[in-house]
Short mmCIF file of C-alpha atoms and ligand atoms in Angstrom, two decimals:
data_model
loop_
_atom_site.label_atom_id
_atom_site.label_comp_id
_atom_site.label_asym_id
_atom_site.label_seq_id
_atom_site.Cartn_x
_atom_site.Cartn_y
_atom_site.Cartn_z
CA UNK A 1 -6.95 12.98 103.21
CA UNK A 2 -8.24 9.71 104.57
CA UNK A 3 -7.13 6.48 102.93
CA UNK A 4 -6.40 8.02 99.55
CA UNK A 5 -9.76 9.69 99.04
CA UNK A 6 -9.69 12.39 96.37
CA UNK A 7 -10.14 16.04 97.26
CA UNK A 8 -13.78 15.92 96.22
CA UNK A 9 -14.39 13.24 98.80
CA UNK A 10 -15.08 10.51 96.25
CA UNK A 11 -13.21 7.28 96.71
CA UNK A 12 -10.88 6.57 93.78
CA UNK A 13 -12.46 4.11 91.38
CA UNK A 14 -10.50 1.04 90.50
CA UNK A 15 -12.09 -0.01 87.21
CA UNK A 16 -12.99 -3.56 86.38
CA UNK A 17 -11.14 -4.54 83.21
CA UNK A 18 -12.61 -7.09 80.86
CA UNK A 19 -11.16 -8.76 77.82
CA UNK A 20 -13.31 -8.95 74.71
CA UNK A 21 -12.39 -10.66 71.46
CA UNK A 22 -13.37 -9.41 68.05
CA UNK A 23 -13.46 -12.32 65.64
CA UNK A 24 -14.95 -13.26 62.29
CA UNK A 25 -13.88 -14.07 58.77
CA UNK A 26 -11.34 -12.41 56.54
CA UNK A 27 -12.02 -8.73 55.84
CA UNK A 28 -15.28 -8.35 57.78
CA UNK A 29 -14.06 -5.21 59.54
CA UNK A 30 -12.45 -6.42 62.80
CA UNK A 31 -9.48 -4.05 62.61
CA UNK A 32 -11.84 -1.25 61.57
CA UNK A 33 -14.08 -1.93 64.59
CA UNK A 34 -11.24 -1.87 67.13
CA UNK A 35 -9.86 1.32 65.56
CA UNK A 36 -13.29 3.00 65.60
CA UNK A 37 -13.74 2.80 69.38
CA UNK A 38 -10.28 2.59 70.86
CA UNK A 39 -9.32 5.54 73.05
CA UNK A 40 -5.67 4.66 72.69
CA UNK A 41 -3.93 4.40 69.35
CA UNK A 42 -4.74 0.81 68.48
CA UNK A 43 -1.93 -1.63 68.17
CA UNK A 44 -2.14 -3.23 64.74
CA UNK A 45 -0.24 -5.98 63.03
CA UNK A 46 -1.14 -5.35 59.40
CA UNK A 47 0.84 -6.81 56.55
CA UNK A 48 0.38 -6.15 52.87
CA UNK A 49 -1.66 -8.67 50.93
CA UNK A 50 0.78 -9.86 48.32
CA UNK A 51 0.59 -11.32 44.85
CA UNK A 52 1.96 -14.54 46.33
CA UNK A 53 -0.98 -14.78 48.71
CA UNK A 54 -3.60 -14.05 46.04
CA UNK A 55 -4.66 -17.65 45.42
CA UNK A 56 -5.20 -18.17 49.16
CA UNK A 57 -6.56 -14.75 50.10
CA UNK A 58 -10.05 -14.51 48.72
CA UNK A 59 -10.57 -10.76 48.50
CA UNK A 60 -13.85 -10.93 46.57
CA UNK A 61 -16.23 -8.50 48.26
CA UNK A 62 -13.32 -6.58 49.78
CA UNK A 63 -11.44 -5.63 46.63
CA UNK A 64 -10.28 -2.34 48.17
CA UNK A 65 -8.42 -4.22 50.88
CA UNK A 66 -4.64 -4.16 50.70
CA UNK A 67 -3.57 -5.31 54.14
CA UNK A 68 -4.49 -8.07 56.54
CA UNK A 69 -4.04 -8.71 60.26
CA UNK A 70 -1.32 -11.29 60.89
CA UNK A 71 -1.33 -11.46 64.70
CA UNK A 72 -3.83 -9.23 66.47
CA UNK A 73 -5.37 -5.83 66.99
CA UNK A 74 -5.41 -4.30 70.42
CA UNK A 75 -7.44 -1.38 71.73
CA UNK A 76 -9.07 -0.08 74.87
CA UNK A 77 -12.36 1.59 75.66
CA UNK A 78 -13.72 2.94 78.94
CA UNK A 79 -17.45 2.18 78.92
CA UNK A 80 -17.98 3.69 82.37
CA UNK A 81 -15.45 5.08 84.84
CA UNK A 82 -15.51 1.71 86.57
CA UNK A 83 -15.59 -0.50 83.46
CA UNK A 84 -12.79 -0.75 80.92
CA UNK A 85 -12.71 -3.13 77.99
CA UNK A 86 -9.56 -4.42 76.39
CA UNK A 87 -10.30 -5.35 72.82
CA UNK A 88 -8.41 -8.05 70.98
CA UNK A 89 -9.06 -8.35 67.26
CA UNK A 90 -8.18 -11.75 65.81
CA UNK A 91 -6.64 -12.38 62.40
CA UNK A 92 -9.33 -13.39 59.90
CA UNK A 93 -7.29 -15.55 57.58
CA UNK A 94 -7.30 -19.26 58.21
CA UNK A 95 -3.53 -19.56 58.16
CA UNK A 96 -3.29 -17.35 61.27
CA UNK A 97 -5.98 -19.08 63.31
CA UNK A 98 -3.39 -20.66 65.59
CA UNK A 99 -3.33 -17.24 67.31
CA UNK A 100 -6.92 -17.58 68.47
CA UNK A 101 -6.26 -19.93 71.40
CA UNK A 102 -3.76 -17.59 72.89
CA UNK A 103 -5.90 -14.53 72.29
CA UNK A 104 -9.02 -16.10 73.80
CA UNK A 105 -7.31 -16.93 77.09
CA UNK A 106 -9.25 -15.14 79.86
CA UNK A 107 -11.76 -13.53 77.50
CA UNK A 108 -15.11 -12.63 79.01
CA UNK A 109 -16.87 -12.70 75.67
CA UNK A 110 -16.57 -12.16 71.95
CA UNK A 111 -18.06 -10.32 69.02
CA UNK A 112 -18.33 -12.36 65.84
CA UNK A 113 -18.50 -9.88 63.00
CA UNK A 114 -20.33 -11.03 59.91
CA UNK A 115 -20.80 -9.76 56.38
CA UNK A 116 -24.05 -10.95 54.81
CA UNK A 117 -22.32 -11.29 51.41
CA UNK A 118 -19.99 -13.92 52.86
CA UNK A 119 -21.76 -15.33 55.90
CA UNK A 120 -20.00 -18.68 55.60
CA UNK A 121 -16.72 -16.95 56.49
CA UNK A 122 -17.84 -16.56 60.08
CA UNK A 123 -19.00 -20.16 60.61
CA UNK A 124 -15.61 -21.07 62.03
CA UNK A 125 -15.73 -18.26 64.58
CA UNK A 126 -19.27 -19.18 65.70
CA UNK A 127 -18.16 -22.81 66.09
CA UNK A 128 -15.03 -21.82 67.95
CA UNK A 129 -16.86 -19.90 70.68
CA UNK A 130 -19.74 -22.37 70.92
CA UNK A 131 -17.31 -25.21 71.54
CA UNK A 132 -15.46 -23.37 74.24
CA UNK A 133 -18.62 -21.97 75.84
CA UNK A 134 -17.31 -18.43 75.45
CA UNK A 135 -20.36 -16.14 75.30
CA UNK A 136 -20.55 -14.25 72.02
CA UNK A 137 -22.87 -12.11 69.98
CA UNK A 138 -23.03 -11.69 66.25
CA UNK A 139 -22.58 -8.20 64.82
CA UNK A 140 -23.70 -7.94 61.23
CA UNK A 141 -21.44 -5.30 59.71
CA UNK A 142 -23.67 -3.47 57.24
CA UNK A 143 -21.43 -2.73 54.28
CA UNK A 144 -22.95 -0.45 51.67
CA UNK A 145 -24.33 -2.44 48.78
CA UNK A 146 -24.77 -5.59 50.83
CA UNK A 147 -28.33 -6.90 50.86
CA UNK A 148 -30.20 -6.58 54.18
CA UNK A 149 -31.76 -9.79 55.35
CA UNK A 150 -34.30 -10.27 58.12
CA UNK A 151 -32.68 -11.21 61.40
CA UNK A 152 -34.40 -14.60 61.38
CA UNK A 153 -32.75 -15.52 58.06
CA UNK A 154 -29.29 -14.60 59.26
CA UNK A 155 -29.85 -16.55 62.47
CA UNK A 156 -30.98 -19.56 60.55
CA UNK A 157 -28.06 -19.37 58.12
CA UNK A 158 -25.64 -19.26 61.04
CA UNK A 159 -27.62 -21.85 63.00
CA UNK A 160 -27.47 -19.60 66.07
CA UNK A 161 -28.87 -20.62 69.43
CA UNK A 162 -31.86 -18.54 70.49
CA UNK A 163 -30.00 -16.81 73.28
CA UNK A 164 -27.16 -15.53 71.08
CA UNK A 165 -27.82 -11.83 70.45
CA UNK A 166 -27.59 -10.54 66.89
CA UNK A 167 -27.12 -6.84 66.19
CA UNK A 168 -26.71 -4.78 63.05
CA UNK A 169 -23.76 -2.44 63.18
CA UNK A 170 -21.34 -0.26 61.27
CA UNK A 171 -17.78 -1.16 62.22
CA UNK A 172 -16.63 2.35 61.29
CA UNK A 173 -19.01 4.09 63.66
CA UNK A 174 -17.99 4.58 67.28
CA UNK A 175 -21.51 4.75 68.73
CA UNK A 176 -22.64 1.72 66.78
CA UNK A 177 -19.61 -0.28 67.92
CA UNK A 178 -20.17 0.83 71.52
CA UNK A 179 -23.70 -0.61 71.38
CA UNK A 180 -22.25 -3.90 70.21
CA UNK A 181 -19.69 -3.96 73.01
CA UNK A 182 -22.28 -3.14 75.65
CA UNK A 183 -24.33 -5.99 74.17
CA UNK A 184 -21.47 -8.45 74.60
CA UNK A 185 -20.81 -7.43 78.20
CA UNK A 186 -24.52 -7.71 79.07
CA UNK A 187 -24.79 -11.06 77.34
CA UNK A 188 -21.69 -12.41 79.07
CA UNK A 189 -22.99 -11.26 82.46
CA UNK A 190 -26.32 -13.01 81.89
CA UNK A 191 -24.48 -16.12 80.77
CA UNK A 192 -22.32 -16.04 83.92
CA UNK A 193 -25.38 -15.54 86.15
CA UNK A 194 -27.20 -18.47 84.46
CA UNK A 195 -24.16 -20.67 84.97
CA UNK A 196 -23.92 -19.76 88.64
CA UNK A 197 -27.57 -20.56 89.09
CA UNK A 198 -27.25 -23.93 87.39
CA UNK A 199 -24.32 -24.78 89.69
CA UNK A 200 -26.17 -23.82 92.88
CA UNK A 201 -29.51 -25.45 91.98
N1 GTP B 1 -18.33 0.12 53.42
C1 GTP B 1 -17.82 -0.38 54.53
N2 GTP B 1 -16.53 -0.72 54.53
C2 GTP B 1 -16.01 -1.24 55.65
C3 GTP B 1 -16.76 -1.42 56.81
N3 GTP B 1 -15.98 -2.01 57.75
C4 GTP B 1 -14.77 -2.18 57.19
N4 GTP B 1 -14.79 -1.68 55.92
C5 GTP B 1 -13.70 -1.75 54.97
O1 GTP B 1 -13.53 -3.13 54.72
C6 GTP B 1 -12.17 -3.47 54.66
C7 GTP B 1 -11.83 -4.56 55.66
O2 GTP B 1 -11.61 -4.03 56.92
P1 GTP B 1 -10.62 -4.63 58.04
O3 GTP B 1 -11.05 -3.87 59.26
O4 GTP B 1 -9.21 -4.60 57.66
O5 GTP B 1 -11.10 -6.13 58.11
P2 GTP B 1 -10.52 -7.28 59.05
O6 GTP B 1 -11.72 -8.08 59.46
O7 GTP B 1 -9.70 -6.73 60.15
O8 GTP B 1 -9.63 -8.11 58.04
P3 GTP B 1 -8.52 -9.26 58.35
O9 GTP B 1 -7.78 -8.86 59.55
O10 GTP B 1 -7.68 -9.27 57.12
O11 GTP B 1 -9.30 -10.52 58.49
C8 GTP B 1 -11.40 -2.17 54.85
O12 GTP B 1 -11.09 -1.71 53.56
C9 GTP B 1 -12.41 -1.25 55.53
O13 GTP B 1 -12.22 0.11 55.20
C10 GTP B 1 -18.13 -1.02 56.79
O14 GTP B 1 -18.86 -1.15 57.76
N5 GTP B 1 -18.60 -0.51 55.63
MG1 MG B 2 -7.84 -7.19 60.68
#
């Protein structure tokens, strides 16, 4: 054994770990997305939606929803043996947004999940990442029964910059969510490379 090489002669791989946020409005499927891809049992902070919260919690469009995230979701996915993502799902309800600053510390990029029935619910998330120059992509979570709109219309409604990727996805489907996460990492890398270039030129 030389310097900790494995028996097969391959050097041990120390994976790069990246932090990705999963944000968006109330009930768009953030907790579902983290749970769909996480290879560890996701940490959740769900609380029951109560009668008391009913006037504040607008559950129209997600009537089957009984719980809500009050702090964060946490999960992990190994995209390649040398690339591990830590996923942090944010709380969707406005009264828990104070958590976002803490959660976004050190994040490489973010997914803003959107539901075309309630697009306005993700305006705040789009604004948040734009202002902080955190690279993000928009994942349109295709709920059954929700109308499908052409990409250009969704982009226009969200007033997205040209370079912000927009993907259709199903937050319940592992492969679909993986595509979204690969998209965020690629986008964040391009963003970082562009920044480096603008600093050196
Ligand atoms: N049909 C359908 N239902 C979905 C999909 N994604 C999530 N759901 C359901 O929608 C509801 C909302 O999902 P959550 O994952 O809790 O949403 P959230 O964004 O974490 O919600 P908050 O944390 O309260 O903001 C749940 O009842 C899910 O089962 C989807 O792609 N299709
Ligand atoms: Mg949640």
